[in-house]
mmCIF file of C-alpha atoms in Angstrom:
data_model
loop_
_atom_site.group_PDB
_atom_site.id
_atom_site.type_symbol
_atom_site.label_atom_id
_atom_site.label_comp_id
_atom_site.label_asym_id
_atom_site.label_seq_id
_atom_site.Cartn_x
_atom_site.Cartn_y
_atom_site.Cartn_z
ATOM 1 C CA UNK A 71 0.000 0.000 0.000
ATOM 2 C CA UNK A 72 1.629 3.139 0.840
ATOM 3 C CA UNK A 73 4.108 4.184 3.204
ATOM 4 C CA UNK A 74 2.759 6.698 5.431
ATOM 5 C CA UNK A 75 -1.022 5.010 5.501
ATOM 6 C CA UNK A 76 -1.785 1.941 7.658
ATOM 7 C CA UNK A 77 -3.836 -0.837 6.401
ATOM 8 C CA UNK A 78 -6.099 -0.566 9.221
ATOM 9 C CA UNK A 79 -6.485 3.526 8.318
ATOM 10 C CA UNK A 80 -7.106 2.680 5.262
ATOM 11 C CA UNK A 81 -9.564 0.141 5.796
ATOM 12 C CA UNK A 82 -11.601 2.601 8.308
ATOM 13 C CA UNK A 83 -11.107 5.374 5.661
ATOM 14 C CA UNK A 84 -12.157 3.137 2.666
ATOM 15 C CA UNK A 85 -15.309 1.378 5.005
ATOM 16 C CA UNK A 86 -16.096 4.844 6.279
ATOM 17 C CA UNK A 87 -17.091 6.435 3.297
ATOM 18 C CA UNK A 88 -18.719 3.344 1.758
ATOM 19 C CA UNK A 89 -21.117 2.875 4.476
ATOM 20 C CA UNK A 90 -21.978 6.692 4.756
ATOM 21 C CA UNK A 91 -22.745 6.026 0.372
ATOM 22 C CA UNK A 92 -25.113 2.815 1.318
ATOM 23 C CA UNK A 93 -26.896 4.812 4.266
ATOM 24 C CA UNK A 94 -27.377 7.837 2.066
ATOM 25 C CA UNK A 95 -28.245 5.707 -0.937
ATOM 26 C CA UNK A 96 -31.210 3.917 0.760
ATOM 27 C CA UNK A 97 -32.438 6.437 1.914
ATOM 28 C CA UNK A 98 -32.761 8.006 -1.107
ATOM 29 C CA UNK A 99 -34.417 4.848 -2.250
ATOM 30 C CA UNK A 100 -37.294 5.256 1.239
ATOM 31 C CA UNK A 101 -37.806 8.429 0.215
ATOM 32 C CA UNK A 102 -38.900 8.140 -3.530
ATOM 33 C CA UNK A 103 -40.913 4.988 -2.232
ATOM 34 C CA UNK A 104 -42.666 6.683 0.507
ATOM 35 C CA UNK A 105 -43.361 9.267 -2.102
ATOM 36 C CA UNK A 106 -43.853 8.007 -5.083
ATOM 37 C CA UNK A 107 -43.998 4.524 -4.853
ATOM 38 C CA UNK A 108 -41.602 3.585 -7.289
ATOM 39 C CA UNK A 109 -38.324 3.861 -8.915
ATOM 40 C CA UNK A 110 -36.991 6.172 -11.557
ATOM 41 C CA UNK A 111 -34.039 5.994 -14.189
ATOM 42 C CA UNK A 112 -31.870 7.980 -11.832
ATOM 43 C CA UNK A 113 -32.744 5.852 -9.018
ATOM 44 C CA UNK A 114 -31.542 2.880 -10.966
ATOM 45 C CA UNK A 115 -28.514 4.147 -11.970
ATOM 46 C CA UNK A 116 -27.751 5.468 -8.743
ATOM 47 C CA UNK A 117 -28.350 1.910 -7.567
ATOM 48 C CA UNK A 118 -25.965 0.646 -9.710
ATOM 49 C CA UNK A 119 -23.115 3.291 -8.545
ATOM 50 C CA UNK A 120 -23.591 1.770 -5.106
ATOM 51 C CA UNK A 121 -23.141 -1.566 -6.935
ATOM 52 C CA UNK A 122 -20.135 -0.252 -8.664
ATOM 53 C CA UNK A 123 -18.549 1.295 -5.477
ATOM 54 C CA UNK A 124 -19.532 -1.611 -3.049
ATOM 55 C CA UNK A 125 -17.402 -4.048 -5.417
ATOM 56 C CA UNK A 126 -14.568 -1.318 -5.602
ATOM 57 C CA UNK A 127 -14.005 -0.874 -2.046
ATOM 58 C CA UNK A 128 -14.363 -5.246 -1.517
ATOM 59 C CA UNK A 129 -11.566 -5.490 -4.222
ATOM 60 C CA UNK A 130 -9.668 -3.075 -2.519
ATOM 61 C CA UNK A 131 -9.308 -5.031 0.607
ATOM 62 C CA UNK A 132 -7.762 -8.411 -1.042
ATOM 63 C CA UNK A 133 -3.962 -8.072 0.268
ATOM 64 C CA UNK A 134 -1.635 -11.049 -2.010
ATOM 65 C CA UNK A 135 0.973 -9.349 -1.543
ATOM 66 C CA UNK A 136 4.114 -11.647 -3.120
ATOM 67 C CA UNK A 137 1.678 -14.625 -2.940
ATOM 68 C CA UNK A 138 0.192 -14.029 -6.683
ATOM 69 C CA UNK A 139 1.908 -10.987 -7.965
ATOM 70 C CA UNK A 140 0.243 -11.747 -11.120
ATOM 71 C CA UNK A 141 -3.507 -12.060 -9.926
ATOM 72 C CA UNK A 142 -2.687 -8.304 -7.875
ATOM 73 C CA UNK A 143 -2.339 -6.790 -10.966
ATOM 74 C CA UNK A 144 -5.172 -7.919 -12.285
ATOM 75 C CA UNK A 145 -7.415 -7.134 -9.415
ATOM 76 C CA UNK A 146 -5.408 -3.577 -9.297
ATOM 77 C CA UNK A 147 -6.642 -3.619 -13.100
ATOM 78 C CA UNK A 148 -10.333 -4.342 -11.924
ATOM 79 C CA UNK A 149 -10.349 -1.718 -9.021
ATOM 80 C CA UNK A 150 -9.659 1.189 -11.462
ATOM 81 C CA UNK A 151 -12.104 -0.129 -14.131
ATOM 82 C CA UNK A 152 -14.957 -0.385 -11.035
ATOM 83 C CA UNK A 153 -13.922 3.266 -9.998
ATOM 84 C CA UNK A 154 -14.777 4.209 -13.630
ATOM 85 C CA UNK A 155 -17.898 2.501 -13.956
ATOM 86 C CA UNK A 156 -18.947 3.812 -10.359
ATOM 87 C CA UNK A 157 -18.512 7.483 -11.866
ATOM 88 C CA UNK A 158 -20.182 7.222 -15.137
ATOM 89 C CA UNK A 159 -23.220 5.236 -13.571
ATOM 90 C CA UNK A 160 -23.432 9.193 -11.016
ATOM 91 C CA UNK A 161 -23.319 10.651 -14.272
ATOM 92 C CA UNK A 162 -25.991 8.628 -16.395
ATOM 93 C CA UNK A 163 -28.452 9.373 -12.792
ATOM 94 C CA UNK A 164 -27.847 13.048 -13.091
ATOM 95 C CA UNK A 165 -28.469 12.780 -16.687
ATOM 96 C CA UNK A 166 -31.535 10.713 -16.497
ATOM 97 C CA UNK A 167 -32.843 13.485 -13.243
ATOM 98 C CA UNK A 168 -32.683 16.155 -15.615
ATOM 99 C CA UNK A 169 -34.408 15.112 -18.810
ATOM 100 C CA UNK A 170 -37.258 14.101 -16.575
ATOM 101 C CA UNK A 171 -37.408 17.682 -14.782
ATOM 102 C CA UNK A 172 -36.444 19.509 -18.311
ATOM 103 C CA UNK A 173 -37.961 17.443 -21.360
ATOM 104 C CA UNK A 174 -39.251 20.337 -22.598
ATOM 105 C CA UNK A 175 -38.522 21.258 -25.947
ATOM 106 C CA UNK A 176 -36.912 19.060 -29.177
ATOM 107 C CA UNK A 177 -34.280 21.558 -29.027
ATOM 108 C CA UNK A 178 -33.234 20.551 -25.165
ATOM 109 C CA UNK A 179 -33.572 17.145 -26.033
ATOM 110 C CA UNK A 180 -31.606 17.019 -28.941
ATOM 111 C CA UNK A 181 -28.611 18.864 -26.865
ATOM 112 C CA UNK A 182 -29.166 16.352 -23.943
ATOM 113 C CA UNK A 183 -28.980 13.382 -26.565
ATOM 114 C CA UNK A 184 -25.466 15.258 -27.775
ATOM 115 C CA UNK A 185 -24.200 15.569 -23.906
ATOM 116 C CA UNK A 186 -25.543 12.120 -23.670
ATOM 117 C CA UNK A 187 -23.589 10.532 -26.435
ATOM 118 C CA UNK A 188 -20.334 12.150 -25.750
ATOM 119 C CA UNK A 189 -20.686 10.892 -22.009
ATOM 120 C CA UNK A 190 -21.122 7.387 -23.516
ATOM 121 C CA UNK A 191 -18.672 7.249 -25.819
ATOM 122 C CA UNK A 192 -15.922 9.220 -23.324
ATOM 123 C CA UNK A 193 -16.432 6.449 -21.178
ATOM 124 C CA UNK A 194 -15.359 3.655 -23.393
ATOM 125 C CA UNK A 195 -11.435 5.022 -23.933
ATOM 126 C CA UNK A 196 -11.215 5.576 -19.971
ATOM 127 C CA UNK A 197 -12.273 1.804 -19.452
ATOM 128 C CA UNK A 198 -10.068 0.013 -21.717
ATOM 129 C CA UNK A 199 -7.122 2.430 -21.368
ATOM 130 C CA UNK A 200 -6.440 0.192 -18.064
ATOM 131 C CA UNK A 201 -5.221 -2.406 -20.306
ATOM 132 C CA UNK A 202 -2.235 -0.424 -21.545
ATOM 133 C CA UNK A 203 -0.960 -0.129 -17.727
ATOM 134 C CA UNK A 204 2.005 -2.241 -18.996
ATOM 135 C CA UNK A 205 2.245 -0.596 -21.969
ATOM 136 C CA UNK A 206 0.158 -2.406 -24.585
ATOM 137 C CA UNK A 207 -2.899 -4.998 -23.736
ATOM 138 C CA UNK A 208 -0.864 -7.756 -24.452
ATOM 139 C CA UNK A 209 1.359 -7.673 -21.931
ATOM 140 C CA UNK A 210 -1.105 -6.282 -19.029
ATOM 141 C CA UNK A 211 -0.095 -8.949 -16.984
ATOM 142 C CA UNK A 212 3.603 -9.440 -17.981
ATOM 143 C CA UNK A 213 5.322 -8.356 -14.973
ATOM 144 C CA UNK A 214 8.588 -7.899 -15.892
ATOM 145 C CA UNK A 215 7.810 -5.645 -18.408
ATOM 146 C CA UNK A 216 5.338 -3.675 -15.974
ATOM 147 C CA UNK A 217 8.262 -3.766 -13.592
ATOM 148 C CA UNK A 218 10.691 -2.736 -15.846
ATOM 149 C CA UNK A 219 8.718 0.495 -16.584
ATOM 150 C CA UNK A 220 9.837 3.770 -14.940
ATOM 151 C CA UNK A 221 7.603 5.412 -12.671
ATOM 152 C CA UNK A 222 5.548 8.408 -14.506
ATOM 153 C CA UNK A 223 6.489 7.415 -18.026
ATOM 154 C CA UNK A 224 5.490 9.281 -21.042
ATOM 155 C CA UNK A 225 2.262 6.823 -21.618
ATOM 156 C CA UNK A 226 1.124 6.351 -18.200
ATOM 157 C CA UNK A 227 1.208 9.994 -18.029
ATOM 158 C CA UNK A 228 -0.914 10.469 -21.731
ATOM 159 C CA UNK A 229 -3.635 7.857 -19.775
ATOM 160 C CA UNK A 230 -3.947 10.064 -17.269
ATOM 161 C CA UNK A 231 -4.532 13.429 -18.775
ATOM 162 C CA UNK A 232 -6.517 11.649 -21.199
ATOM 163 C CA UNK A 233 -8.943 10.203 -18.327
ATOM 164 C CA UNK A 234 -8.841 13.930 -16.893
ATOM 165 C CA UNK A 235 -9.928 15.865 -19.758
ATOM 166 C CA UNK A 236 -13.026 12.922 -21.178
ATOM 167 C CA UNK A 237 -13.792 12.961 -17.115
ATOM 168 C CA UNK A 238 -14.206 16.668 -16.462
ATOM 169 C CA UNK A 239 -15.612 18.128 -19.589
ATOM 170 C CA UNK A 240 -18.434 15.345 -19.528
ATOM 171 C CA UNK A 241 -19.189 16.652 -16.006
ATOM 172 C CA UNK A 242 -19.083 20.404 -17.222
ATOM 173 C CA UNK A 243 -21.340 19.777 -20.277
ATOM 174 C CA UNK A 244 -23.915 17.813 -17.667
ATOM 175 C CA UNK A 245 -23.659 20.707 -15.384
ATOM 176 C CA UNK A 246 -24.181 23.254 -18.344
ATOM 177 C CA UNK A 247 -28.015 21.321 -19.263
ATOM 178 C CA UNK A 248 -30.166 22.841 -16.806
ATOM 179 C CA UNK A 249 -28.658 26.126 -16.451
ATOM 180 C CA UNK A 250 -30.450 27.717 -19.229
ATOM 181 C CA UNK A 251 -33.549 25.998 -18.166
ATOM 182 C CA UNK A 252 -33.339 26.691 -14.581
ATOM 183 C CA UNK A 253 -33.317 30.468 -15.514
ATOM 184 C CA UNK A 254 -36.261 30.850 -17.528
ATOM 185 C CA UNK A 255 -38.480 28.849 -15.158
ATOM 186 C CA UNK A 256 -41.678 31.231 -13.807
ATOM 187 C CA UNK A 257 -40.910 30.829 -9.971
ATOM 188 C CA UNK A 258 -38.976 33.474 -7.437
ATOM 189 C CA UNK A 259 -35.043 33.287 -7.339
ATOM 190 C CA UNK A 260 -35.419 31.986 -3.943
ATOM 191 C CA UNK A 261 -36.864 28.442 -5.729
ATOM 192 C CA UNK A 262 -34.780 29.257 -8.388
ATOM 193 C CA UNK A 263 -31.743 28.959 -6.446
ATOM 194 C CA UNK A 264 -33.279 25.955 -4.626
ATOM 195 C CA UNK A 265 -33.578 24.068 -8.230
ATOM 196 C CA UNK A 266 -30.253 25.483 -9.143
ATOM 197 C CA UNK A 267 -28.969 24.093 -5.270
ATOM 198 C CA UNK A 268 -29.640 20.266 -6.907
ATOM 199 C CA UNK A 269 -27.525 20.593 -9.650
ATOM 200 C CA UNK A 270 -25.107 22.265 -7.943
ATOM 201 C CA UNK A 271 -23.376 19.506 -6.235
ATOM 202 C CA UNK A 272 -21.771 18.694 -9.929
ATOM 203 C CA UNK A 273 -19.985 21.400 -9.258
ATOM 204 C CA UNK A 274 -18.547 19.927 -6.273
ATOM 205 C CA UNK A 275 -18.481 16.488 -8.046
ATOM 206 C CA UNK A 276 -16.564 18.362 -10.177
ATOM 207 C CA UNK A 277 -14.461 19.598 -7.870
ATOM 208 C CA UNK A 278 -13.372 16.357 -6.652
ATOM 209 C CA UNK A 279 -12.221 14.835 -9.588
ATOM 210 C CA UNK A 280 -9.852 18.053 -10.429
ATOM 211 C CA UNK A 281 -8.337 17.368 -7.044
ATOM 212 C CA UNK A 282 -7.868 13.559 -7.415
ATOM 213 C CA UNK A 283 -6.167 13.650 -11.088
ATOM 214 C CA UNK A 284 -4.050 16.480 -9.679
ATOM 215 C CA UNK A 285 -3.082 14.459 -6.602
ATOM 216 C CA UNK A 286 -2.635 11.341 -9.517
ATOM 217 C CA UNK A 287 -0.460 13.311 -11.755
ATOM 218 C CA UNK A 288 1.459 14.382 -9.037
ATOM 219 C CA UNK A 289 1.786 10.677 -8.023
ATOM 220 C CA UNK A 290 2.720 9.645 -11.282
ATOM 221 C CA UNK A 291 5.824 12.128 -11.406
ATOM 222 C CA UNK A 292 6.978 11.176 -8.405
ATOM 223 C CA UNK A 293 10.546 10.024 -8.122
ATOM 224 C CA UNK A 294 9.637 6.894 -6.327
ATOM 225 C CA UNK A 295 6.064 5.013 -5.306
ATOM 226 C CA UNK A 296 6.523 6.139 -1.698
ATOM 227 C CA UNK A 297 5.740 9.103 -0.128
ATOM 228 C CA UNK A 298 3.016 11.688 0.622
ATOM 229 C CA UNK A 299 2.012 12.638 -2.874
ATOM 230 C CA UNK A 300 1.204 8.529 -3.660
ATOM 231 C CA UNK A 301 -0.617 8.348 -0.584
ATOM 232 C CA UNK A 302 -3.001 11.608 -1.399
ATOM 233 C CA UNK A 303 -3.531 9.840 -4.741
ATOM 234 C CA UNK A 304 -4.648 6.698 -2.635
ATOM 235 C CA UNK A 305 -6.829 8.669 -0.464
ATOM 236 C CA UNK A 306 -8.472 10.737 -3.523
ATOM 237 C CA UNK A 307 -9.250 7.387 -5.536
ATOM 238 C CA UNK A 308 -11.376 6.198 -2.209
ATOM 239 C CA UNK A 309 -12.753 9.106 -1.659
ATOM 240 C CA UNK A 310 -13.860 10.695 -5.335
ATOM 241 C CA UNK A 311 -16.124 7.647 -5.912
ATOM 242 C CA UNK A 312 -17.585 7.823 -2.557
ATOM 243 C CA UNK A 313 -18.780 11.071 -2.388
ATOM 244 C CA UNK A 314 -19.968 10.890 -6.170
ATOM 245 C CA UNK A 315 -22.813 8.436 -5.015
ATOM 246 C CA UNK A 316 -23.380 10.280 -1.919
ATOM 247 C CA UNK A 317 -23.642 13.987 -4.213
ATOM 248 C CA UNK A 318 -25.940 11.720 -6.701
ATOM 249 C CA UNK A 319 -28.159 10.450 -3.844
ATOM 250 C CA UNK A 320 -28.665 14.051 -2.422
ATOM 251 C CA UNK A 321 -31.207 15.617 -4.398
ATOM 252 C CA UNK A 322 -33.868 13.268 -2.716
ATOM 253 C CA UNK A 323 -33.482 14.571 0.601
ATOM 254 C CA UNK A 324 -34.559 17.958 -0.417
ATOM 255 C CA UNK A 325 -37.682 16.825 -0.308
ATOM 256 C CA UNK A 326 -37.723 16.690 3.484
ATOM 257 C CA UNK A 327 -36.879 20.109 3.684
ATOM 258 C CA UNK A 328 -39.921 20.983 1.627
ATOM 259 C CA UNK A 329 -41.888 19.091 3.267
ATOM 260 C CA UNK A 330 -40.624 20.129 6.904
ATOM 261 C CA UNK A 331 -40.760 23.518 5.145
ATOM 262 C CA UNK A 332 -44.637 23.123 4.128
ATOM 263 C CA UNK A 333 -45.901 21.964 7.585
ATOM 264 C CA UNK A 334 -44.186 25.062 9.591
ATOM 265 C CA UNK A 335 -46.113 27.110 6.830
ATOM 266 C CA UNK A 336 -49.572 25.600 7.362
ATOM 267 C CA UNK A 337 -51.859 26.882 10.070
ATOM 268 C CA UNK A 338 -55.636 27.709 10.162
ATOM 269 C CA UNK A 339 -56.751 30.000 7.839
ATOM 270 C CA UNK A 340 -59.795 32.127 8.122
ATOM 271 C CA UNK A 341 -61.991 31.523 5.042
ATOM 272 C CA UNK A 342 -61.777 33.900 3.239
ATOM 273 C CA UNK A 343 -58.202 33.438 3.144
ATOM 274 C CA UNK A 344 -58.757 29.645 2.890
ATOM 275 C CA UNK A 345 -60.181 30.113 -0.911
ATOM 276 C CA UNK A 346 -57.465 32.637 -1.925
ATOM 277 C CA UNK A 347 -55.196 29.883 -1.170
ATOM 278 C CA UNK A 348 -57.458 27.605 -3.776
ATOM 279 C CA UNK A 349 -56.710 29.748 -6.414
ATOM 280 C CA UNK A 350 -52.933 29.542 -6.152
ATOM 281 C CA UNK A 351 -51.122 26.488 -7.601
ATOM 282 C CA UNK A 352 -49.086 25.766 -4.552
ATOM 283 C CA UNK A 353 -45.494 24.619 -5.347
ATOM 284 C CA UNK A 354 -44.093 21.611 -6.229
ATOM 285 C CA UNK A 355 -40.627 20.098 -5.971
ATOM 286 C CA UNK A 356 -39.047 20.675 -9.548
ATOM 287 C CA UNK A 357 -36.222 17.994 -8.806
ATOM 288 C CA UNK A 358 -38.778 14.981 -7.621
ATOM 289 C CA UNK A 359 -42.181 15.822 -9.276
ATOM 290 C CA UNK A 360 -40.742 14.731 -12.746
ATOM 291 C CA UNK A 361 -43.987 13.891 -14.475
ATOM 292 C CA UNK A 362 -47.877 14.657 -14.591
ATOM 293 C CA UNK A 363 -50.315 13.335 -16.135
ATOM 294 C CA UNK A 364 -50.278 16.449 -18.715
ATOM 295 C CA UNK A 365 -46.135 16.075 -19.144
ATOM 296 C CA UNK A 366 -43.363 17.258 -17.024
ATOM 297 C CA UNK A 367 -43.300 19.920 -14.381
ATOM 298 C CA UNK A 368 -40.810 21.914 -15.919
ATOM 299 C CA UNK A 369 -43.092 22.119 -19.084
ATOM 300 C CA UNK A 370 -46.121 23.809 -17.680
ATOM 301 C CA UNK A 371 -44.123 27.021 -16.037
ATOM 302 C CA UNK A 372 -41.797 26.797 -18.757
ATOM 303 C CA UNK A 373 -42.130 30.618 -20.362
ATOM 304 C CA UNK A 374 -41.030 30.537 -23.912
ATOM 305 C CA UNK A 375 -38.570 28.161 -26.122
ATOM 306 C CA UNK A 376 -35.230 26.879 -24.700
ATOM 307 C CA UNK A 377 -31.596 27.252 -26.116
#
């Protein structure tokens, strides 16, 4: 492992944040149920994040040490394919979240079909660029030519720039989708900024994945695998995929605060005031009421054509 970091503080750091993603995840999963009584796309594929990151963090714990040098590669191979997949499943929820608040126009859709494409097909090159951690795919598991390859070398550090650039601008064009939208809705800034709040926590998604490829990169030209700068890079790889599934669960619980929000609001009302109230379309949580019977939400306050 690495130097300065303890298996057993890195076990309580690794089963820390995975437990905190499974407690935030079901509950994300109660709430939509309680509400709703069933499951969306972005429930799914926040499911399978969990999955994703579950299997990761299991992976992680296998220690062979010198006992199968060969089969540790392989699983090392397998951890940073599952940290991939764990990402790109937060990604395909937050897509799937907003075309069900913002299917609004053929224009929007046609753009989210674009950001949804290029998020597909950046994944694929991140996968299978694992395979050329030896230096082609056919000798992934050869390792005295692994061995025999200096520490940040000139491919190793074209995979990870690659995987930097196809991993942050897919997050930026996701966070760029509602932005537009959000601004044109009919509703006060304050629920503007509330809707805005949701997609937000890209941002510090975002965030999170400049500081781990930084803390990678700086890893990778390293003069030797020991050290603080491999064990940030250690730490970063736990923790980005972690708190990806906890940012994607998030949006559920805002909910509660409407709710909680809602109840503190109601009191008796005279009645006069009583059938003023029936004449206003009380509010509705953009982010979780992602369909009527008429068509989305986000399509009957919607004020003129977007993009």
């Amino acid at each position: 492992m690495a130097d300065m970091i303890d298996n057993g503080t890195f076990d309580i750091y690794q089963w820390t944040f995975c437990s905190a993603a499974i407690v935030v995840t079901c509950g994300r999963f109660f709430i939509r149920l309680h509400r709703f009584n069933t499951l969306k796309a972005d429930d799914f594929f926040n499911g399978l994040a969990l999955a994703s990151l579950i299997t990761y963090i299991a992976i992680n714990q296998v220690e062979l040490g010198d006992i199968d040098p060969i089969l540790t590669l392989k699983l090392d191979m397998a951890t940073n394919m599952l940290l991939w997949m764990t990402l790109y499943f937060v990604k395909a929820s937050f897509l799937a979240l907003i075309i069900q608040i913002f299917n609004v126009s053929v224009r929007f859709c046609r753009v989210w079909w674009a950001v949804t494409i290029y998020t597909f097909l950046s994944f694929w090159p991140i996968f299978f660029s694992e395979l050329w951690q030896c230096g082609s795919p056919a000798d992934y598991a050869n390792l005295e030519i692994c061995n025999s390859l200096p520490i940040g070398n000139q491919g190793e550090i074209t995979r990870v720039l690659m995987r930097f650039v196809l991993h942050i601008t897919s997050d930026c064009l996701i966070l760029g989708l509602p932005v537009v939208q959000i601004a044109r809705l009919q509703m006060s800034n304050v629920k503007k900024l509330s809707v805005a709040a949701v997609f937000a926590l890209i941002i510090f998604d975002i965030a999170i994945g400049i500081v781990r490829n930084v803390s990678v990169i700086c890893a990778e030209f390293s003069a030797s695998e020991s050290g603080s700068s491999l064990d940030m890079a250690i730490l970063w790889e736990i923790g980005e995929p972690a708190v990806a599934v906890i940012v994607c669960a998030l949006p559920a619980y805002q909910t509660l605060i409407r709710s909680s929000a809602a109840k503190r609001r109601d009191s008796p009302l005279l009645p006069q005031e009583a059938g003023e109230m029936g004449r206003t379309r009380p509010y509705v949580p953009i982010f979780l009421t992602t369909s009527v019977d008429e068509g989305s939400f986000a399509r009957e306050i919607e004020t003129g054509p977007f993009f």
